[in-house]
Short mmCIF file of C-alpha atoms in Angstrom, two decimals:
data_model
loop_
_atom_site.label_atom_id
_atom_site.label_comp_id
_atom_site.label_asym_id
_atom_site.label_seq_id
_atom_site.Cartn_x
_atom_site.Cartn_y
_atom_site.Cartn_z
CA MET W 263 -53.92 30.11 11.82
CA THR W 264 -57.17 29.06 12.48
CA ASN W 265 -57.83 26.00 12.32
CA PRO W 266 -59.89 24.25 10.19
CA VAL W 267 -60.67 21.22 12.33
CA SER W 268 -60.97 22.28 16.03
CA ALA W 269 -62.80 19.28 16.75
CA LEU W 270 -60.28 17.00 15.82
CA LYS W 271 -59.54 14.31 18.20
CA VAL W 272 -57.29 11.68 15.94
CA LEU W 273 -55.48 8.61 16.32
CA ILE W 274 -52.98 8.12 14.59
CA VAL W 275 -51.48 4.16 14.43
CA ALA W 276 -48.70 2.24 13.09
CA GLU W 277 -46.83 -0.60 14.05
CA ASN W 278 -43.41 1.27 14.30
CA ALA W 279 -42.74 4.42 15.24
CA SER W 280 -39.00 5.39 15.88
CA SER W 281 -36.77 8.49 15.44
CA ARG W 282 -34.31 6.04 15.83
CA PHE W 283 -35.33 3.41 12.36
CA GLY W 284 -36.03 6.35 9.57
CA GLY W 285 -37.32 5.28 6.91
CA GLU W 286 -41.37 5.32 7.00
CA ALA W 287 -41.14 4.63 11.03
CA PHE W 288 -40.25 8.06 11.42
CA LEU W 289 -43.69 9.96 9.63
CA PRO W 290 -46.03 8.84 12.21
CA LEU W 291 -44.01 11.02 14.40
CA LYS W 292 -44.43 13.74 12.64
CA TYR W 293 -47.72 13.48 12.04
CA PHE W 294 -48.16 13.79 15.61
CA GLN W 295 -45.48 15.34 16.65
CA ILE W 296 -46.61 18.44 14.98
CA LEU W 297 -50.27 17.68 15.54
CA LYS W 298 -49.64 17.92 19.40
CA ARG W 299 -47.37 21.67 19.54
CA ARG W 300 -50.18 23.17 17.34
CA GLY W 301 -52.34 22.00 20.21
CA TYR W 302 -54.68 19.22 18.30
CA ASP W 303 -56.04 16.89 19.85
CA ALA W 304 -53.83 13.96 18.72
CA LYS W 305 -53.47 10.14 20.37
CA LEU W 306 -50.65 7.12 18.97
CA ILE W 307 -50.98 3.72 19.17
CA THR W 308 -48.17 1.77 18.32
CA HIS W 309 -46.11 -1.20 19.41
CA VAL W 310 -44.09 -1.43 23.23
CA ARG W 311 -40.40 -1.92 21.32
CA ASN W 312 -40.82 1.39 20.44
CA GLN W 313 -41.91 3.02 23.54
CA ASP W 314 -37.65 3.31 25.34
CA ASP W 315 -37.60 5.88 22.41
CA LEU W 316 -40.40 8.12 22.26
CA ASP W 317 -40.08 8.32 25.98
CA VAL W 318 -37.55 10.80 25.61
CA PHE W 319 -38.89 12.24 21.65
CA PHE W 320 -41.86 12.90 23.51
CA GLU W 321 -41.30 13.10 26.90
CA ASP W 322 -43.78 16.03 27.26
CA TYR W 323 -47.09 13.67 25.46
CA THR W 324 -46.62 9.73 26.69
CA ASP W 325 -50.24 10.46 28.24
CA ASP W 326 -51.40 10.31 24.34
CA ILE W 327 -49.21 7.37 23.68
CA GLN W 328 -50.41 4.13 24.02
CA TYR W 329 -48.51 0.65 23.16
CA VAL W 330 -49.27 -2.79 21.72
CA PRO W 331 -47.47 -5.02 24.18
CA ASP W 332 -45.41 -7.72 23.20
CA THR W 333 -46.77 -11.59 22.62
CA VAL W 334 -45.16 -14.71 22.04
CA TRP W 335 -47.56 -14.33 18.79
CA HIS W 336 -45.73 -11.00 17.70
CA ARG W 337 -41.29 -13.24 18.84
CA ILE W 338 -43.09 -16.37 16.70
CA ALA W 339 -43.84 -14.26 14.05
CA TRP W 340 -40.43 -12.79 14.12
CA LYS W 341 -38.16 -15.40 13.67
CA CYS W 342 -39.82 -16.96 11.38
CA CYS W 343 -39.45 -14.03 9.50
CA SER W 344 -35.36 -14.13 10.80
CA ILE W 345 -34.65 -17.08 7.92
CA PHE W 346 -36.23 -14.72 5.47
CA PRO W 347 -34.07 -12.89 2.65
CA ALA W 348 -34.91 -9.58 3.60
CA LYS W 349 -37.70 -8.12 1.26
CA VAL W 350 -39.90 -11.50 1.92
CA SER W 351 -38.99 -10.77 5.49
CA GLU W 352 -40.94 -7.22 5.03
CA ILE W 353 -43.42 -8.75 3.52
CA VAL W 354 -44.07 -11.68 5.70
CA SER W 355 -43.20 -9.59 8.51
CA ASP W 356 -45.62 -6.80 8.13
CA GLY W 357 -48.50 -9.55 7.52
CA LEU W 358 -47.98 -11.55 10.68
CA MET W 359 -46.85 -8.63 13.38
CA LYS W 360 -50.60 -7.19 11.79
CA LEU W 361 -52.17 -11.30 12.95
CA ALA W 362 -49.96 -11.11 15.87
CA GLY W 363 -51.40 -7.93 17.27
CA ALA W 364 -54.08 -7.64 16.09
CA HIS W 365 -56.57 -8.37 19.43
CA ALA W 366 -54.38 -6.03 21.33
CA TYR W 367 -55.01 -3.06 19.20
CA SER W 368 -58.62 -3.69 18.31
CA GLN W 369 -58.90 -3.34 22.11
CA LEU W 370 -57.18 -0.35 22.31
CA ILE W 371 -59.19 1.38 19.85
CA ARG W 372 -62.34 0.05 20.97
CA ARG W 373 -61.52 1.78 24.57
CA LEU W 374 -60.94 5.47 22.94
CA VAL W 375 -64.35 4.84 20.27
CA ARG W 376 -66.03 4.80 24.30
CA GLU W 377 -65.01 6.99 25.78
CA ASP W 378 -65.16 9.18 22.69
CA LYS W 379 -61.84 10.28 22.87
CA ILE W 380 -60.73 9.55 19.25
CA ASN W 381 -63.54 10.59 15.46
CA LEU W 382 -60.49 9.56 13.25
CA ILE W 383 -58.34 7.50 12.50
CA HIS W 384 -55.11 8.19 10.45
CA GLN W 385 -53.12 5.08 9.19
CA PRO W 386 -49.90 6.70 7.52
CA THR W 387 -48.42 3.35 7.55
CA PRO W 388 -47.00 0.83 6.22
CA VAL W 389 -46.29 2.72 3.55
CA SER W 390 -47.03 -0.33 0.76
CA PRO W 391 -50.57 -0.63 -1.58
CA LYS W 392 -50.53 -3.64 -1.15
CA SER W 393 -50.70 -4.17 2.34
CA PRO W 394 -54.39 -4.66 3.75
CA SER W 395 -55.96 -2.32 6.47
CA ALA W 396 -58.21 -3.73 9.10
CA MET W 397 -58.74 -0.15 10.44
CA HIS W 398 -62.07 -0.04 9.07
CA ARG W 399 -63.65 -1.81 11.72
CA PHE W 400 -64.49 1.02 14.46
CA GLY W 401 -67.20 3.10 12.59
CA LEU W 402 -64.87 6.37 12.21
CA PRO W 403 -63.61 7.36 9.01
CA LEU W 404 -60.52 6.50 7.98
CA ILE W 405 -57.54 8.26 6.35
CA ILE W 406 -54.44 5.79 4.91
CA GLY W 407 -50.80 6.94 3.21
CA PRO W 408 -49.58 8.27 1.45
CA MET W 409 -48.91 5.48 0.42
CA ASN W 410 -45.95 4.76 -1.56
CA GLY W 411 -44.56 1.43 -3.59
CA GLY W 412 -45.54 -0.40 -6.58
CA MET W 413 -41.72 -0.74 -7.49
CA ASN W 414 -39.30 -2.30 -9.19
CA TYR W 415 -35.69 -2.00 -10.10
CA PRO W 416 -34.26 -1.62 -12.66
CA GLN W 417 -33.78 -3.39 -16.10
CA GLY W 418 -30.60 -5.43 -15.65
CA TYR W 419 -30.66 -5.75 -11.69
CA GLU W 420 -32.63 -8.01 -11.28
CA ASP W 421 -30.42 -10.66 -10.24
CA TYR W 422 -30.74 -7.75 -7.30
CA GLU W 423 -33.12 -9.76 -5.58
CA GLY W 424 -32.44 -13.96 -5.73
CA PHE W 425 -34.91 -16.13 -7.31
CA LEU W 426 -37.75 -17.01 -4.14
CA THR W 427 -37.42 -13.19 -3.33
CA ARG W 428 -38.76 -12.31 -7.10
CA SER W 429 -41.78 -15.27 -6.95
CA PHE W 430 -42.71 -14.93 -3.25
CA VAL W 431 -42.87 -10.83 -4.10
CA LYS W 432 -44.73 -11.55 -7.32
CA LEU W 433 -47.04 -14.19 -5.79
CA ALA W 434 -48.35 -11.58 -2.61
CA ARG W 435 -48.60 -8.91 -5.50
CA GLN W 436 -51.58 -11.60 -7.02
CA SER W 437 -52.29 -12.75 -3.52
CA SER W 438 -52.59 -8.74 -2.39
CA VAL W 439 -56.75 -8.63 -4.20
CA LEU W 440 -57.84 -11.45 -2.35
CA ALA W 441 -56.73 -10.23 1.08
CA ASN W 442 -57.88 -6.88 0.68
CA LEU W 443 -61.32 -8.57 0.26
CA ILE W 444 -60.80 -9.50 2.90
CA ILE W 445 -59.63 -7.60 4.92
CA PRO W 446 -61.60 -4.95 3.22
CA GLY W 447 -59.74 -1.16 5.52
CA LYS W 448 -58.91 0.00 1.86
CA ARG W 449 -61.72 -0.17 0.10
CA ARG W 450 -63.77 0.93 3.29
CA ALA W 451 -61.89 3.77 4.41
CA LYS W 452 -63.17 7.37 3.80
CA VAL W 453 -59.44 8.52 2.30
CA LEU W 454 -56.88 6.63 0.46
CA MET W 455 -53.10 8.63 0.47
CA VAL W 456 -50.15 7.77 -2.50
CA ALA W 457 -47.36 9.83 -3.54
CA ASN W 458 -47.10 9.53 -6.88
CA ALA W 459 -49.17 7.63 -10.31
CA ARG W 460 -46.96 4.09 -9.83
CA THR W 461 -49.21 4.11 -6.38
CA ARG W 462 -51.51 4.75 -8.30
CA ASN W 463 -51.79 2.16 -10.31
CA ALA W 464 -49.91 -0.42 -7.72
CA LEU W 465 -53.55 -0.37 -5.74
CA PRO W 466 -55.08 -3.50 -5.82
CA PHE W 467 -58.15 -2.33 -6.93
CA SER W 468 -58.53 0.99 -9.08
CA ASP W 469 -62.64 1.57 -8.14
CA HIS W 470 -61.69 3.29 -5.02
CA SER W 471 -63.49 7.11 -5.34
CA ASN W 472 -61.47 9.27 -2.86
CA VAL W 473 -57.49 8.66 -3.16
CA ILE W 474 -55.35 12.05 -3.38
CA GLU W 475 -51.81 12.40 -4.59
CA ILE W 476 -49.40 13.37 -1.18
CA VAL W 477 -46.12 13.95 -1.41
CA GLU W 478 -44.82 11.13 1.25
CA ASN W 479 -41.75 12.58 2.79
CA GLY W 480 -41.69 16.49 4.21
CA VAL W 481 -38.49 17.91 6.47
CA ASP W 482 -38.26 19.55 9.68
CA ILE W 483 -36.94 22.66 8.63
CA SER W 484 -35.95 23.29 12.40
CA THR W 485 -33.29 20.14 12.31
CA TRP W 486 -32.18 19.66 8.13
CA LYS W 487 -31.47 23.31 7.56
CA GLN W 488 -27.61 25.02 6.93
CA PRO W 489 -26.01 26.91 9.03
CA SER W 490 -26.16 30.27 7.38
CA SER W 491 -28.43 32.96 5.50
CA GLN W 492 -26.35 31.48 2.67
CA LYS W 493 -23.93 28.55 2.04
CA LYS W 494 -20.26 29.35 1.00
CA LEU W 495 -18.85 29.02 -2.17
CA ARG W 496 -16.99 26.06 -2.77
CA SER W 497 -12.78 26.95 -2.94
CA ALA W 498 -12.16 25.44 -6.19
CA PHE W 499 -9.17 24.77 -5.36
CA GLY W 500 -9.97 22.73 -1.60
CA PRO W 501 -11.24 18.97 -2.32
CA PHE W 502 -15.25 17.72 -2.88
CA GLN W 503 -16.82 16.26 -0.01
CA LEU W 504 -20.00 13.51 -1.13
CA ILE W 505 -20.87 12.23 0.93
CA PHE W 506 -23.97 9.44 1.43
CA ILE W 507 -26.44 8.49 4.59
CA GLY W 508 -28.16 5.78 4.51
CA ARG W 509 -28.26 1.46 5.09
CA LEU W 510 -24.91 -0.19 3.65
CA ILE W 511 -27.06 -3.07 1.86
CA PRO W 512 -26.73 -4.01 -1.71
CA LEU W 513 -30.23 -2.07 -3.19
CA LYS W 514 -28.10 1.10 -2.00
CA ALA W 515 -25.15 -0.31 -4.16
CA VAL W 516 -22.90 1.87 -3.00
CA ASP W 517 -20.26 0.11 -4.28
CA PHE W 518 -21.07 1.45 -7.89
CA THR W 519 -20.63 5.46 -5.95
CA ILE W 520 -17.44 3.82 -4.60
CA ARG W 521 -16.26 2.93 -8.21
CA ALA W 522 -17.58 6.40 -9.44
CA VAL W 523 -15.08 7.39 -6.68
CA GLN W 524 -12.42 5.85 -7.92
CA LEU W 525 -12.88 7.08 -12.15
CA ALA W 526 -13.19 10.84 -10.79
CA ARG W 527 -9.62 10.80 -8.80
CA LYS W 528 -8.53 9.31 -11.98
CA ASN W 529 -9.90 11.79 -13.86
CA GLY W 530 -7.90 14.52 -11.52
CA ALA W 531 -10.83 15.44 -9.24
CA ASP W 532 -9.56 15.48 -5.31
CA ILE W 533 -13.12 13.91 -3.84
CA ARG W 534 -13.06 12.68 0.08
CA PHE W 535 -16.29 10.54 0.34
CA THR W 536 -18.10 10.71 3.37
CA ILE W 537 -20.08 7.63 4.36
CA VAL W 538 -22.58 7.67 6.74
CA GLY W 539 -25.02 4.57 7.92
CA ASP W 540 -24.27 1.23 8.24
CA GLY W 541 -25.44 -2.14 7.63
CA PRO W 542 -24.37 -6.13 6.32
CA ASP W 543 -22.02 -4.42 3.13
CA ARG W 544 -20.05 -2.86 5.41
CA GLU W 545 -17.25 -5.72 5.42
CA LYS W 546 -17.50 -5.43 1.41
CA LEU W 547 -17.44 -1.58 0.85
CA GLU W 548 -14.87 -2.09 3.05
CA LYS W 549 -12.76 -3.85 1.16
CA LEU W 550 -14.35 -2.86 -2.01
CA ILE W 551 -12.45 0.90 -0.82
CA LYS W 552 -8.94 -1.21 0.50
CA PHE W 553 -8.91 -2.58 -3.34
CA CYS W 554 -9.61 0.34 -5.13
CA GLY W 555 -6.62 2.34 -3.33
CA LEU W 556 -8.93 4.83 -1.73
CA GLU W 557 -8.38 3.47 2.36
CA ASP W 558 -7.06 7.80 2.74
CA PHE W 559 -10.40 9.49 0.95
CA VAL W 560 -12.92 7.74 2.23
CA VAL W 561 -14.66 7.14 5.50
CA PHE W 562 -17.21 5.66 7.46
CA HIS W 563 -18.95 6.96 10.80
CA GLY W 564 -21.61 4.53 11.13
CA PHE W 565 -25.38 5.44 12.52
CA LEU W 566 -25.18 8.56 13.61
CA PRO W 567 -28.53 10.58 15.40
CA GLN W 568 -30.50 13.53 13.40
CA ALA W 569 -28.11 16.31 14.49
CA GLU W 570 -24.77 14.45 13.72
CA CYS W 571 -26.20 13.30 9.97
CA ALA W 572 -26.62 17.30 9.90
CA LYS W 573 -23.52 18.21 11.20
CA PHE W 574 -22.03 15.98 8.65
CA LEU W 575 -24.25 17.38 5.72
CA SER W 576 -23.22 20.90 6.69
CA GLN W 577 -20.10 20.17 5.84
CA SER W 578 -20.19 18.31 2.53
CA ASP W 579 -20.87 19.32 -1.19
CA ALA W 580 -22.97 17.19 -2.16
CA LEU W 581 -24.69 14.25 -1.57
CA ILE W 582 -25.26 10.88 -3.26
CA LEU W 583 -27.99 7.91 -3.25
CA ASN W 584 -27.44 6.09 -6.67
CA SER W 585 -30.22 3.66 -4.72
CA LEU W 586 -31.41 0.95 -7.18
CA HIS W 587 -34.44 0.71 -5.22
CA GLU W 588 -36.19 3.66 -3.09
CA CYS W 589 -39.71 4.98 -3.51
CA GLY W 590 -38.59 7.50 -1.58
CA GLY W 591 -35.32 8.72 -0.06
CA ALA W 592 -36.07 11.16 2.40
CA VAL W 593 -32.23 11.49 2.83
CA VAL W 594 -32.30 13.53 -0.55
CA LEU W 595 -34.95 16.05 0.80
CA GLU W 596 -32.56 16.91 3.66
CA ALA W 597 -30.27 17.52 1.86
CA MET W 598 -31.86 19.98 -0.52
CA SER W 599 -32.73 21.33 3.56
CA MET W 600 -29.31 22.13 3.57
CA GLY W 601 -28.92 23.52 0.45
CA LEU W 602 -26.54 21.18 -1.07
CA PRO W 603 -27.32 19.38 -5.03
CA VAL W 604 -28.01 15.41 -5.95
CA ILE W 605 -26.78 13.42 -7.38
CA ALA W 606 -29.20 10.44 -7.83
CA ALA W 607 -30.63 7.12 -9.46
CA ASP W 608 -33.01 8.30 -12.28
CA TRP W 609 -35.24 5.71 -10.90
CA GLY W 610 -37.97 5.43 -7.66
CA GLY W 611 -39.07 8.80 -5.15
CA PRO W 612 -35.61 10.65 -5.67
CA ALA W 613 -36.35 11.21 -9.29
CA ASP W 614 -39.86 12.44 -8.38
CA TYR W 615 -38.06 15.02 -5.64
CA LEU W 616 -35.01 16.04 -8.21
CA ASP W 617 -35.34 18.42 -11.14
CA GLU W 618 -32.25 19.81 -13.41
CA GLY W 619 -32.09 22.18 -11.44
CA SER W 620 -31.61 21.42 -8.31
CA GLY W 621 -29.76 18.09 -8.80
CA ILE W 622 -28.25 15.14 -11.05
CA LEU W 623 -30.38 11.89 -12.18
CA VAL W 624 -28.33 9.95 -13.37
CA PRO W 625 -29.89 6.89 -15.39
CA PRO W 626 -29.02 3.50 -13.72
CA SER W 627 -29.73 1.80 -16.85
CA PRO W 628 -27.61 0.33 -19.15
CA ARG W 629 -25.87 -1.49 -15.79
CA GLU W 630 -22.51 -1.34 -17.83
CA GLY W 631 -21.32 2.26 -17.60
CA PHE W 632 -23.40 2.93 -15.04
CA ALA W 633 -19.99 3.89 -12.51
CA GLU W 634 -18.48 6.58 -15.04
CA ARG W 635 -22.31 8.34 -16.09
CA LEU W 636 -22.25 8.65 -12.09
CA SER W 637 -18.20 9.59 -11.71
CA ALA W 638 -19.70 12.35 -14.72
CA ALA W 639 -22.39 14.07 -12.98
CA ILE W 640 -19.45 14.53 -9.71
CA LEU W 641 -16.98 15.88 -11.62
CA LYS W 642 -19.83 18.26 -13.30
CA LEU W 643 -20.15 19.28 -9.86
CA ALA W 644 -16.60 18.79 -8.68
CA ASP W 645 -15.83 21.18 -11.10
CA ASP W 646 -17.59 24.06 -11.01
CA PRO W 647 -18.28 25.54 -7.31
CA GLU W 648 -21.69 28.14 -8.98
CA LEU W 649 -23.19 24.97 -10.55
CA CYS W 650 -23.60 23.24 -6.84
CA SER W 651 -24.43 26.28 -5.16
CA SER W 652 -26.94 27.10 -8.08
CA MET W 653 -28.07 23.54 -7.33
CA GLY W 654 -28.50 23.81 -3.48
CA GLN W 655 -30.54 26.77 -3.33
CA ALA W 656 -32.70 25.92 -6.45
CA GLY W 657 -33.61 22.23 -3.86
CA LEU W 658 -33.39 25.38 -0.54
CA ALA W 659 -36.52 27.10 -2.31
CA LYS W 660 -38.52 23.78 -3.17
CA ILE W 661 -38.48 22.48 -0.06
CA LEU W 662 -39.23 25.28 1.45
CA GLU W 663 -42.31 25.49 -1.56
CA GLU W 664 -42.93 21.46 -1.34
CA TYR W 665 -41.82 19.42 1.32
CA ASP W 666 -41.57 21.16 4.77
CA TRP W 667 -43.06 18.86 7.93
CA GLU W 668 -45.24 21.91 8.06
CA ARG W 669 -47.06 22.72 5.29
CA LYS W 670 -47.75 19.24 4.63
CA VAL W 671 -49.33 18.97 8.10
CA THR W 672 -50.87 22.22 7.45
CA GLN W 673 -52.52 19.85 3.82
CA MET W 674 -53.14 16.82 6.18
CA LEU W 675 -55.54 18.82 8.54
CA GLU W 676 -57.37 19.88 5.34
CA ILE W 677 -58.40 16.26 4.21
CA TYR W 678 -58.86 15.41 8.29
CA ASP W 679 -61.50 18.58 7.55
CA GLN W 680 -62.90 17.29 5.09
CA ALA W 681 -63.47 13.23 5.91
CA LEU W 682 -65.35 14.47 8.99
CA LYS W 683 -67.15 17.02 7.44
CA THR W 684 -68.99 13.98 5.04
CA HIS W 685 -68.44 11.66 7.42
#
């Protein structure tokens, strides 16, 4: 492939860049990794908390990574955030951590600019469309995103956020207009990228001249691939292997999944459910499994590295992710990449990825009956191995066409190229 930007010297800036955390922390890693693998001059700045992981993950590129040191202000910010509910903590943490590290980030970037080692800045995270950016101050074209947000819980699930959280989120969204006026990085960015129309509508302003829609997540086909060129057709007489991969937190709604498995088994289906992940809800979910009499049919495996997750997916018949507040949901794409059909809530990111050919989207509202609707979807796949196979292959085809990380980076290079030409 001809390099469209042979003069590119890009800096990827991200507070969190780690293969251990998953979620948005993985996005800057993939941009940096693939750019370096293709021979581009790329550099990465992130917080020092990520160094142990990156020293192993990027063994060949350590000279191109710089770390913002941990300061007393970072530690104070972390302690302050820990006293708040999760969503409030996430918002407060984003703001305080930026303030705590602002000077250190600025020093590192200005030195790279003086030494003529960078000519473009890409800030892929945080993915929140409301979060302000200060990366405009260095005289270089700034690319931000893809962002993905602007979500609320489905109707009937408002209690998943307490009064404090709901009030704080509302206040934060309202104040984001002022914050982005005071810190105008997003207004002055050369390009803003959004994952969908929902996120575009959530930007704190509507008059930016260059907003591009591009998917947030991608799939590394080299990691998430079928063990053979064609997934074998599941036997209609064996157990149906269902899998969940993710954090065990309330918004993932794994309690609904467990009740759906219980209902499916009561309807005669031999369902086995594997849970890969951990979190504060694990003890509660273990009690629910015991209450439902599912101890022999549900297995927990805790957090696992990507290679192990891929192995479990390859041994499964379908992924289920009926999360109630999932802006992205990369695990859906990973399952599709391995030829699995997906059952997901018809809400947020999974609803952007799936269609009727590659999975089953289940409306989460009304809340009453959600478990029953999920159970019907499980039974539909469990009773029809050919449907599982056809959906899996359709999902794989969609991944290769739209979500391969290599294609995503190629598209990003075109955006970089245009930003440099018009700067």
